[in-house]
Amino acid sequence: MYHFLSVKTWVFVIWAILVSVALYARPLLPVDETRYAAVAWEMWLRSDFLVPHLNGELYSHKPPLLFWLMQLTWLLLGVNDWSLRLVSPLFALGTVYLTSAIARLLWPECKTVADMAPIMLLGSGFWIVFSTLTMFDMMLAFFVALGIYGLLKLADAGLTLPRWLLLGAAVGGGVLSKGPVVLLHLLPVALTAPWWHRELRPGSYWKRWYAGLAFSILLGAAIALCWALPAGMAGGEVYRNAIFWGQTQGRLVESFAHPLPWWWYAQFMPAVLLPWLLMKPIWQGLKTLNPKEAGLRFCAAWGVPLFIVFSAISGKRIHYLLPMFPLLVLVLARAAEQADERRSDWRHAHQGITASLALLGGVMAALPWTDAFQHRIAELAALSPLWGAGVLIVAGLLWRYRAKNAPESVFAVSTAIVISVLIISSAVFSVIGERFDTRPIGAQITEVLNQGKEVAYMGAVYHGEYIFTGRLTKPVKVFHFLPLLEEWMPEHPDDYLLMRFKRESDLPAQFPYYRHRYKNTYVAVVPIREFLAHPELKKILYY
């Protein structure tokens, strides 16, 4: 089957299946996806494309590129729930193709590396999970890959203005996607070019290299300032300080607000690199790699300083690794190619992965007959055993498959992993998807607001979960402290309270309200008049 289509075509087919199933199987996920959609929706309502807002207040936490592209899909296709969810996956697809192009530049004599790298990237569990989510990090991954490609073209084909412009565009796009963090990904490898460059160059060459690099950075800054300057003037002093301080130095400072130990990323590396670390030939190939090889020197210059810096910064999130994940896959693909040259046995390379899938499928199939999850996630006990049987069938087919070489093996494993992840995610969302669907509550809030009433929300933070899914045209009034809410309610007895509570039984069954499951809690739209008449309800407020 691997030979039926070209690698580029397979990449698109697998990506299209992944995205299509994700769009069908799950709703916009709170809190990040619903929040980003809410910001784009408010910009759309205001016809304000400079200053993002969330629930009527300035939103300075992220640059605007994602919000602009979401609105572009609405401009082309009308306002809907699905087209905005294509933006981030399209950047994931672009990153996959760029990874193949980078492999061709790093190892021009090894075509199979360029063929395997995109397939391995698509078949990596870590990449599959995040490639269908609406996140800024996938956009950043694309612009980092574009910048890396630009640097390699400069080193390989000469220092020309169009290639410096390409690098500047990557820097500018990265800044507009997630701020100046793009420079952390690109500057170390750009500055260490004399160490990884294939050929010895005179001093005049390096003067032009660093001058061109400075030009590209300034170009990227100019691109970002084309938005930041007018946005800062339009948004006022608070917003101006937030985007110029908060999204430059402040973004790094903010990361210290989530302290985690320096070894936090290292402990997750084995899981991040699944399923490839379960294949014996890849381990054999890794042992034979020559660290002095030009392509691997470039990978070291790209990844080692970056990993050290990311480990040193106390604020860590697993998806921060997305922009450097193509680098890891490139090294694995080079190891697989090396193992292929040494005629490793690929026929039995899938045993570890097959066993893992079989175990997972067996557990899923057995869930209906066990109450192990009854007390935590009761819905999983209602899962159809057919989902688990599907994973078992995939494991069986992979077990029977005898690959002749590395590309065939990589394709078979990637296909099996993608299908298995789709089955598992579809199964999970078929029983607990309702917990993450904010549309029913959003519709209730809209109905109340359309009656001219106000809706108050009590909570430390309001993420705007219902703004886009309810197509709200007015903000919800947010209270961060209970005494302030208690002062406000008697003056608004005809309005409503959007409240969260822990257990379904907390709210009396005869109470006039609309109630819905939300993650591990419940939310309800309650008339304030009724809430005031039952003071005991203050005790069940969850915030």
Coordinates of C-alpha atoms in Angstrom, one line a residue:
M1 CA 0.0 0.0 0.0
Y2 CA 2.9 2.4 0.7
H3 CA 3.9 2.4 -2.9
F4 CA 0.4 3.2 -4.3
L5 CA 0.8 6.9 -3.7
S6 CA 3.6 9.4 -3.4
V7 CA 4.8 10.4 0.1
K8 CA 3.4 13.9 -0.4
T9 CA 0.0 12.5 -1.3
W10 CA 0.0 10.1 1.7
V11 CA 0.8 12.9 4.0
F12 CA -2.2 14.9 2.8
V13 CA -4.5 11.8 3.0
I14 CA -3.5 10.9 6.6
W15 CA -3.7 14.6 7.7
A16 CA -7.2 14.9 6.1
I17 CA -8.5 11.8 7.8
L18 CA -7.1 13.0 11.2
V19 CA -8.7 16.4 10.9
S20 CA -12.0 15.2 9.6
V21 CA -12.5 12.7 12.4
A22 CA -11.5 15.3 15.0
L23 CA -14.0 17.8 13.6
Y24 CA -16.7 15.1 13.7
A25 CA -15.9 13.5 17.0
R26 CA -15.4 16.4 19.4
P27 CA -16.6 19.9 20.0
L28 CA -14.5 23.0 20.6
L29 CA -12.7 22.1 23.8
P30 CA -12.7 24.4 26.8
V31 CA -10.9 26.4 28.0
D32 CA -8.3 27.2 25.4
E33 CA -10.1 26.5 22.1
T34 CA -13.4 28.1 23.3
R35 CA -11.4 31.1 24.6
Y36 CA -9.5 31.7 21.3
A37 CA -12.7 31.4 19.3
A38 CA -14.4 33.9 21.7
V39 CA -11.6 36.4 21.1
A40 CA -11.9 36.0 17.3
W41 CA -15.7 36.3 17.6
E42 CA -15.5 39.6 19.6
M43 CA -13.1 41.0 17.1
W44 CA -15.5 40.0 14.4
L45 CA -18.5 41.6 16.2
R46 CA -16.6 44.8 16.8
S47 CA -15.0 44.9 13.4
D48 CA -11.8 45.7 15.3
F49 CA -8.9 43.8 13.9
L50 CA -6.2 45.6 16.0
V51 CA -7.2 45.1 19.6
P52 CA -8.5 41.7 20.8
H53 CA -11.1 41.6 23.5
L54 CA -12.5 38.8 25.7
N55 CA -15.9 39.3 27.4
G56 CA -15.7 43.0 26.6
E57 CA -12.2 43.5 28.2
L58 CA -8.9 44.0 26.5
Y59 CA -7.1 40.7 25.8
S60 CA -3.4 41.2 25.7
H61 CA -2.2 37.6 26.4
K62 CA -1.6 36.6 22.7
P63 CA -0.7 38.2 19.4
P64 CA -3.5 38.4 16.8
L65 CA -2.4 36.2 13.9
L66 CA -4.6 33.2 14.9
F67 CA -7.6 35.4 15.5
W68 CA -7.1 37.1 12.1
L69 CA -7.0 33.7 10.3
M70 CA -10.1 32.5 12.2
Q71 CA -11.9 35.5 10.9
L72 CA -10.6 35.0 7.4
T73 CA -12.2 31.5 7.4
W74 CA -15.5 33.2 8.4
L75 CA -15.1 35.8 5.7
L76 CA -14.7 33.1 3.1
L77 CA -17.1 30.5 4.5
G78 CA -19.4 32.3 6.9
V79 CA -19.4 32.2 10.7
N80 CA -19.3 28.5 11.7
D81 CA -17.9 26.2 14.4
W82 CA -15.6 24.1 12.1
S83 CA -13.6 26.4 9.8
L84 CA -11.7 28.1 12.6
R85 CA -10.6 24.7 13.7
L86 CA -8.8 24.2 10.4
V87 CA -6.3 27.0 11.0
S88 CA -4.0 25.2 13.4
P89 CA -4.1 21.8 11.6
L90 CA -3.2 23.6 8.3
F91 CA -0.1 24.9 10.0
A92 CA 0.6 21.4 11.2
L93 CA 0.4 20.1 7.6
G94 CA 2.7 22.9 6.5
T95 CA 5.2 21.9 9.2
V96 CA 5.1 18.3 8.1
Y97 CA 6.0 19.3 4.5
L98 CA 8.7 21.6 5.7
T99 CA 10.2 18.8 7.8
S100 CA 10.6 16.8 4.6
A101 CA 12.2 19.8 2.8
I102 CA 14.6 20.3 5.7
A103 CA 15.6 16.6 5.6
R104 CA 16.4 17.0 1.9
L105 CA 18.8 19.9 2.7
L106 CA 20.4 18.1 5.7
W107 CA 20.9 14.8 4.0
P108 CA 20.7 15.3 0.2
E109 CA 22.3 11.9 -0.4
C110 CA 19.7 10.1 1.6
K111 CA 16.3 10.4 -0.1
T112 CA 14.6 7.9 2.2
V113 CA 15.1 10.2 5.2
A114 CA 13.1 12.9 3.5
D115 CA 10.4 10.3 2.7
M116 CA 10.3 8.8 6.2
A117 CA 10.5 12.0 8.3
P118 CA 7.0 13.4 7.4
I119 CA 5.4 10.0 7.8
M120 CA 7.1 9.5 11.2
L121 CA 6.0 13.0 12.3
L122 CA 2.4 12.3 11.3
G123 CA 2.5 8.9 13.1
S124 CA 3.9 10.2 16.4
G125 CA 1.4 10.1 19.2
F126 CA 2.6 13.5 20.6
W127 CA 2.1 15.2 17.2
I128 CA -1.2 13.5 16.5
V129 CA -2.7 14.8 19.8
F130 CA -1.8 18.4 19.2
S131 CA -2.1 18.6 15.4
T132 CA -5.9 18.8 15.5
L133 CA -6.1 21.2 18.5
T134 CA -6.4 25.0 18.0
M135 CA -3.1 26.2 19.6
F136 CA -0.6 28.9 19.1
D137 CA 2.3 26.5 19.4
M138 CA 1.5 24.7 16.2
M139 CA 1.6 28.0 14.3
L140 CA 4.9 28.7 16.1
A141 CA 6.2 25.3 15.0
F142 CA 5.5 26.2 11.4
F143 CA 7.3 29.5 11.5
V144 CA 10.3 27.9 13.3
A145 CA 10.4 25.2 10.6
L146 CA 10.2 27.9 7.9
G147 CA 13.1 29.8 9.6
I148 CA 15.2 26.6 9.8
Y149 CA 14.5 25.9 6.2
G150 CA 15.5 29.5 5.3
L151 CA 18.8 29.2 7.3
L152 CA 19.6 25.9 5.5
K153 CA 18.9 27.4 2.1
L154 CA 21.2 30.3 2.9
A155 CA 24.0 28.0 3.9
D156 CA 23.4 25.6 1.0
A157 CA 22.5 27.8 -1.9
G158 CA 24.1 31.2 -1.1
L159 CA 23.4 34.4 0.8
T160 CA 20.7 36.2 -1.3
L161 CA 18.1 38.8 -0.4
P162 CA 15.1 36.6 -1.1
R163 CA 16.4 34.0 1.4
W164 CA 17.0 36.7 4.1
L165 CA 13.5 38.0 3.4
L166 CA 12.2 34.4 3.9
L167 CA 13.9 34.2 7.2
G168 CA 12.6 37.7 8.2
A169 CA 9.1 36.6 7.3
A170 CA 9.5 33.5 9.5
V171 CA 10.6 35.7 12.4
G172 CA 7.7 38.1 11.9
G173 CA 5.1 35.3 11.5
G174 CA 6.5 33.7 14.7
V175 CA 6.2 36.9 16.7
L176 CA 2.7 37.5 15.5
S177 CA 1.9 33.9 16.4
K178 CA 3.3 33.7 19.9
G179 CA 5.6 36.6 20.5
P180 CA 9.4 36.9 20.5
V181 CA 9.9 33.3 21.7
V182 CA 10.5 32.4 18.1
L183 CA 14.0 33.9 18.5
L184 CA 14.8 31.4 21.2
H185 CA 14.3 28.7 18.5
L186 CA 16.2 30.3 15.7
L187 CA 18.9 32.5 17.1
P188 CA 21.1 29.7 18.6
V189 CA 21.4 27.8 15.4
A190 CA 21.8 30.9 13.3
L191 CA 24.6 32.3 15.6
T192 CA 26.5 28.9 15.6
A193 CA 26.5 28.6 11.8
P194 CA 30.4 28.6 11.6
W195 CA 30.3 25.4 13.7
W196 CA 27.8 23.4 11.6
H197 CA 28.3 24.8 8.1
R198 CA 29.4 22.2 5.6
E199 CA 32.2 24.3 4.1
L200 CA 35.0 26.5 5.5
R201 CA 34.2 30.1 4.7
P202 CA 36.4 33.3 4.9
G203 CA 35.7 36.0 7.4
S204 CA 34.0 38.2 4.9
Y205 CA 31.4 35.5 4.4
W206 CA 30.5 35.4 8.1
K207 CA 30.3 39.2 8.2
R208 CA 27.7 39.1 5.5
W209 CA 26.0 36.2 7.3
Y210 CA 25.6 38.0 10.6
A211 CA 24.6 41.3 8.8
G212 CA 21.9 39.4 6.9
L213 CA 20.8 37.7 10.1
A214 CA 20.5 41.2 11.8
F215 CA 18.5 42.4 8.7
S216 CA 16.1 39.4 9.0
I217 CA 15.5 40.0 12.7
L218 CA 14.8 43.7 12.1
L219 CA 12.5 42.7 9.3
G220 CA 10.6 40.3 11.5
A221 CA 10.4 43.1 14.2
A222 CA 9.1 45.5 11.6
I223 CA 6.4 43.1 10.5
A224 CA 5.3 42.7 14.1
L225 CA 5.4 46.4 14.8
C226 CA 3.1 47.0 11.8
W227 CA 0.4 45.6 14.1
A228 CA 1.8 46.4 17.5
L229 CA 2.2 50.2 17.0
P230 CA -1.3 51.0 15.8
A231 CA -2.8 48.4 18.2
G232 CA -0.9 50.1 21.1
M233 CA -2.3 53.5 20.1
A234 CA -5.8 52.2 19.7
G235 CA -5.9 50.1 22.8
G236 CA -4.6 52.7 25.3
E237 CA -1.8 52.8 27.8
V238 CA -2.7 49.6 29.7
Y239 CA -2.9 47.6 26.5
R240 CA 0.2 49.2 25.0
N241 CA 2.3 48.4 28.1
A242 CA 0.9 44.8 28.1
I243 CA 1.8 44.0 24.5
F244 CA 5.2 45.8 24.4
W245 CA 6.2 44.6 27.9
G246 CA 4.1 41.5 28.4
Q247 CA 4.8 39.9 25.0
T248 CA 8.5 40.6 25.1
Q249 CA 10.3 40.5 28.4
G250 CA 7.2 40.0 30.3
R251 CA 6.4 36.7 28.4
L252 CA 9.6 35.2 29.7
V253 CA 8.9 36.6 33.2
E254 CA 5.4 35.1 33.1
S255 CA 6.8 31.7 32.4
F256 CA 8.4 31.8 35.9
A257 CA 4.9 31.8 37.3
H258 CA 4.6 28.1 36.7
P259 CA 7.7 26.7 38.4
L260 CA 8.7 23.1 37.5
P261 CA 12.1 21.4 38.0
W262 CA 14.8 21.5 35.3
W263 CA 14.4 17.8 34.5
W264 CA 10.7 18.0 33.8
Y265 CA 11.0 17.8 30.0
A266 CA 13.6 15.1 30.2
Q267 CA 11.3 12.7 32.1
F268 CA 8.7 13.0 29.4
M269 CA 11.0 12.5 26.4
P270 CA 10.5 8.7 26.2
A271 CA 6.7 9.2 26.0
V272 CA 7.0 12.0 23.6
L273 CA 9.1 9.9 21.2
L274 CA 6.6 7.0 21.1
P275 CA 6.0 4.8 19.2
W276 CA 9.5 5.0 17.6
L277 CA 11.5 4.2 20.7
L278 CA 9.7 0.8 20.8
M279 CA 11.4 -0.3 17.5
K280 CA 14.6 -2.2 17.8
P281 CA 16.1 -1.2 14.4
I282 CA 15.8 2.5 15.3
W283 CA 17.8 1.9 18.5
Q284 CA 20.4 0.1 16.3
G285 CA 20.5 3.0 14.0
L286 CA 20.9 5.5 16.8
K287 CA 24.0 3.7 18.1
T288 CA 25.7 4.0 14.7
L289 CA 25.0 7.7 14.0
N290 CA 28.2 9.8 13.6
P291 CA 27.8 13.0 15.6
K292 CA 30.4 14.7 13.4
E293 CA 28.1 14.3 10.4
A294 CA 27.1 17.7 9.0
G295 CA 23.4 17.1 9.3
L296 CA 23.6 15.9 12.8
R297 CA 25.8 18.8 13.8
F298 CA 23.1 21.1 12.5
C299 CA 20.5 19.2 14.6
A300 CA 22.7 19.5 17.7
A301 CA 23.1 23.3 17.1
W302 CA 19.3 23.5 16.7
G303 CA 18.2 21.4 19.6
V304 CA 20.8 21.2 22.4
P305 CA 21.0 25.0 23.3
L306 CA 17.2 25.2 22.9
F307 CA 16.6 22.2 25.2
I308 CA 19.0 23.6 27.8
V309 CA 17.3 27.0 27.8
F310 CA 13.8 25.5 28.0
S311 CA 14.9 23.2 30.9
A312 CA 16.4 26.2 32.7
I313 CA 13.3 28.3 32.4
S314 CA 11.1 27.3 35.3
G315 CA 7.7 27.7 33.4
K316 CA 7.1 24.5 31.4
R317 CA 4.3 23.0 29.4
I318 CA 4.6 19.8 27.3
H319 CA 3.3 21.5 24.2
Y320 CA 6.2 24.0 24.3
L321 CA 8.2 21.1 22.7
L322 CA 6.1 21.2 19.6
P323 CA 8.3 23.6 17.6
M324 CA 11.4 21.4 18.2
F325 CA 9.6 18.1 17.7
P326 CA 10.3 18.0 13.9
L327 CA 14.0 18.1 14.9
L328 CA 13.7 15.0 17.0
V329 CA 11.8 13.1 14.3
L330 CA 14.5 14.1 11.8
V331 CA 17.2 12.4 14.0
L332 CA 14.9 9.3 14.3
A333 CA 14.4 9.2 10.6
R334 CA 18.2 9.4 10.0
A335 CA 18.6 6.5 12.5
A336 CA 16.0 4.4 10.7
E337 CA 17.8 5.1 7.4
Q338 CA 21.1 4.1 8.9
A339 CA 19.6 0.9 10.3
D340 CA 18.2 0.1 6.9
E341 CA 21.6 0.5 5.3
R342 CA 22.9 -2.0 7.8
R343 CA 20.1 -4.4 6.8
S344 CA 18.4 -4.5 10.1
D345 CA 15.5 -6.9 10.4
W346 CA 12.3 -4.9 9.9
R347 CA 10.0 -7.9 9.6
H348 CA 9.7 -8.1 13.4
A349 CA 10.3 -4.5 14.3
H350 CA 6.7 -3.9 15.3
Q351 CA 6.4 -6.4 18.1
G352 CA 6.6 -3.9 21.0
I353 CA 4.1 -1.5 19.3
T354 CA 1.8 -4.5 18.5
A355 CA 1.8 -5.6 22.1
S356 CA 1.1 -2.1 23.4
L357 CA -1.9 -1.7 21.0
A358 CA -3.2 -5.1 21.9
L359 CA -3.1 -4.4 25.6
L360 CA -4.8 -1.1 25.1
G361 CA -7.5 -2.6 22.9
G362 CA -8.0 -5.4 25.4
V363 CA -8.6 -3.0 28.2
M364 CA -11.0 -0.9 26.2
A365 CA -13.0 -4.0 25.2
A366 CA -13.1 -5.1 28.8
L367 CA -14.4 -1.8 30.2
P368 CA -18.1 -2.7 29.9
W369 CA -17.5 -5.6 32.2
T370 CA -15.6 -3.7 34.9
D371 CA -16.5 -1.0 37.3
A372 CA -12.9 0.1 37.8
F373 CA -13.8 3.6 36.6
Q374 CA -17.2 3.7 38.0
H375 CA -16.4 6.1 40.7
R376 CA -14.2 8.5 38.6
I377 CA -15.5 8.4 35.0
A378 CA -18.6 6.3 35.1
E379 CA -19.3 6.9 31.4
L380 CA -16.3 4.8 30.4
A381 CA -18.0 1.7 31.7
A382 CA -20.7 2.3 29.0
L383 CA -18.1 2.2 26.2
S384 CA -19.0 -0.2 23.4
P385 CA -16.5 -3.2 23.3
L386 CA -16.4 -2.7 19.5
W387 CA -14.0 0.2 20.0
G388 CA -11.6 -2.0 21.8
A389 CA -12.1 -4.7 19.2
G390 CA -11.2 -2.1 16.5
V391 CA -7.8 -1.4 18.2
L392 CA -7.2 -5.2 18.6
I393 CA -7.8 -5.7 14.8
V394 CA -5.3 -2.9 14.1
A395 CA -2.8 -4.6 16.4
G396 CA -3.4 -7.9 14.7
L397 CA -2.9 -6.5 11.2
L398 CA 0.4 -4.8 12.3
W399 CA 1.6 -8.1 13.9
R400 CA 1.0 -10.0 10.6
Y401 CA 2.7 -7.3 8.4
R402 CA 6.3 -8.1 7.4
A403 CA 8.0 -4.9 6.3
K404 CA 10.9 -5.3 3.8
N405 CA 12.7 -2.1 4.7
A406 CA 12.5 1.0 6.9
P407 CA 10.1 3.1 4.8
E408 CA 7.6 0.3 4.6
S409 CA 7.9 -0.3 8.4
V410 CA 7.6 3.4 9.3
F411 CA 4.5 3.7 7.1
A412 CA 2.8 0.6 8.6
V413 CA 3.5 1.8 12.1
S414 CA 2.3 5.4 11.4
T415 CA -0.9 4.1 9.8
A416 CA -1.6 1.8 12.7
I417 CA -1.0 4.5 15.3
V418 CA -3.1 7.1 13.5
I419 CA -6.0 4.7 13.2
S420 CA -5.7 3.5 16.8
V421 CA -5.6 7.1 18.1
L422 CA -8.7 8.0 16.0
I423 CA -10.6 5.0 17.4
I424 CA -9.6 5.7 21.0
S425 CA -10.4 9.4 20.8
S426 CA -13.7 8.8 19.0
A427 CA -14.6 6.2 21.7
V428 CA -13.8 8.5 24.6
F429 CA -15.6 11.5 23.1
S430 CA -18.6 9.3 22.2
V431 CA -19.3 8.9 26.0
I432 CA -17.9 12.0 27.6
G433 CA -18.0 14.5 24.8
E434 CA -21.1 16.1 26.4
R435 CA -18.9 17.3 29.3
F436 CA -16.9 19.5 27.0
D437 CA -19.7 20.8 24.8
T438 CA -20.4 24.4 25.9
R439 CA -23.1 25.0 23.3
P440 CA -26.2 24.1 25.4
I441 CA -25.3 26.5 28.2
G442 CA -24.2 29.1 25.6
A443 CA -27.7 28.9 24.0
Q444 CA -29.3 29.4 27.5
I445 CA -27.2 32.5 28.2
T446 CA -28.1 33.9 24.7
E447 CA -31.8 33.3 25.4
V448 CA -31.5 35.3 28.7
L449 CA -29.5 38.1 27.2
N450 CA -32.0 38.4 24.3
Q451 CA -34.7 39.1 26.9
G452 CA -32.8 42.1 28.1
K453 CA -31.6 40.4 31.3
E454 CA -28.0 40.3 32.6
V455 CA -26.1 37.2 33.5
A456 CA -23.6 37.2 36.3
Y457 CA -20.7 34.7 36.7
M458 CA -18.9 34.0 40.0
G459 CA -15.3 32.8 39.6
A460 CA -11.6 33.6 40.0
V461 CA -11.2 33.6 36.2
Y462 CA -13.7 33.6 33.3
H463 CA -12.3 32.1 30.2
G464 CA -15.2 33.0 27.9
E465 CA -16.2 29.4 27.4
Y466 CA -19.7 30.3 26.2
I467 CA -19.1 33.5 24.2
F468 CA -18.6 31.9 20.7
T469 CA -20.5 28.7 21.1
G470 CA -23.5 30.8 22.3
R471 CA -22.8 33.6 19.8
L472 CA -23.1 36.1 22.7
T473 CA -23.3 39.7 21.6
K474 CA -23.1 41.1 25.2
P475 CA -20.5 40.4 27.9
V476 CA -21.3 38.3 31.0
K477 CA -20.8 40.3 34.3
V478 CA -18.0 38.6 36.2
F479 CA -17.5 38.7 39.9
H480 CA -14.2 37.4 41.5
F481 CA -15.4 37.7 45.1
L482 CA -18.6 36.5 46.7
P483 CA -19.2 39.6 48.7
L484 CA -19.3 41.7 45.5
L485 CA -21.8 39.3 44.0
E486 CA -23.9 39.4 47.1
E487 CA -24.0 43.2 46.9
W488 CA -25.0 43.1 43.2
M489 CA -27.7 40.5 43.3
P490 CA -30.4 42.2 45.4
E491 CA -30.4 45.1 42.9
H492 CA -30.9 42.7 40.0
P493 CA -33.6 40.2 41.2
D494 CA -34.8 39.7 37.6
D495 CA -31.5 38.8 36.2
Y496 CA -29.7 35.4 36.2
L497 CA -26.6 33.7 37.7
L498 CA -24.3 31.4 35.8
M499 CA -23.2 29.1 38.6
R500 CA -20.9 26.1 38.9
F501 CA -21.4 23.4 41.5
K502 CA -19.7 20.1 42.2
R503 CA -22.4 17.4 42.4
E504 CA -25.7 17.1 40.5
S505 CA -27.6 16.5 43.7
D506 CA -26.4 19.8 45.2
L507 CA -29.1 21.7 43.3
P508 CA -32.7 20.7 44.3
A509 CA -34.6 18.9 41.5
Q510 CA -37.6 21.2 41.8
F511 CA -35.5 24.3 41.3
P512 CA -36.2 26.4 38.2
Y513 CA -32.9 26.3 36.3
Y514 CA -31.1 24.9 33.3
R515 CA -28.3 22.5 34.3
H516 CA -25.5 20.9 32.2
R517 CA -22.5 18.8 32.9
Y518 CA -19.2 20.6 32.5
K519 CA -16.0 18.6 32.8
N520 CA -16.0 17.3 36.4
T521 CA -18.6 19.8 37.7
Y522 CA -22.0 21.1 36.7
V523 CA -23.1 24.5 35.5
A524 CA -26.6 26.1 35.7
V525 CA -28.3 29.3 34.6
V526 CA -30.4 30.2 37.7
P527 CA -32.8 33.1 38.2
I528 CA -31.3 35.4 40.8
R529 CA -34.7 35.8 42.5
E530 CA -34.8 32.1 43.2
F531 CA -31.2 32.0 44.2
L532 CA -31.8 34.8 46.8
A533 CA -34.8 32.9 48.1
H534 CA -32.5 29.9 48.9
P535 CA -29.4 31.3 50.8
E536 CA -28.2 27.7 51.3
L537 CA -27.2 27.7 47.6
K538 CA -24.2 30.0 48.3
K539 CA -22.6 27.0 50.0
I540 CA -22.5 24.9 46.8
L541 CA -21.0 27.6 44.6
Y542 CA -17.8 26.2 43.0
Y543 CA -15.3 28.7 42.0

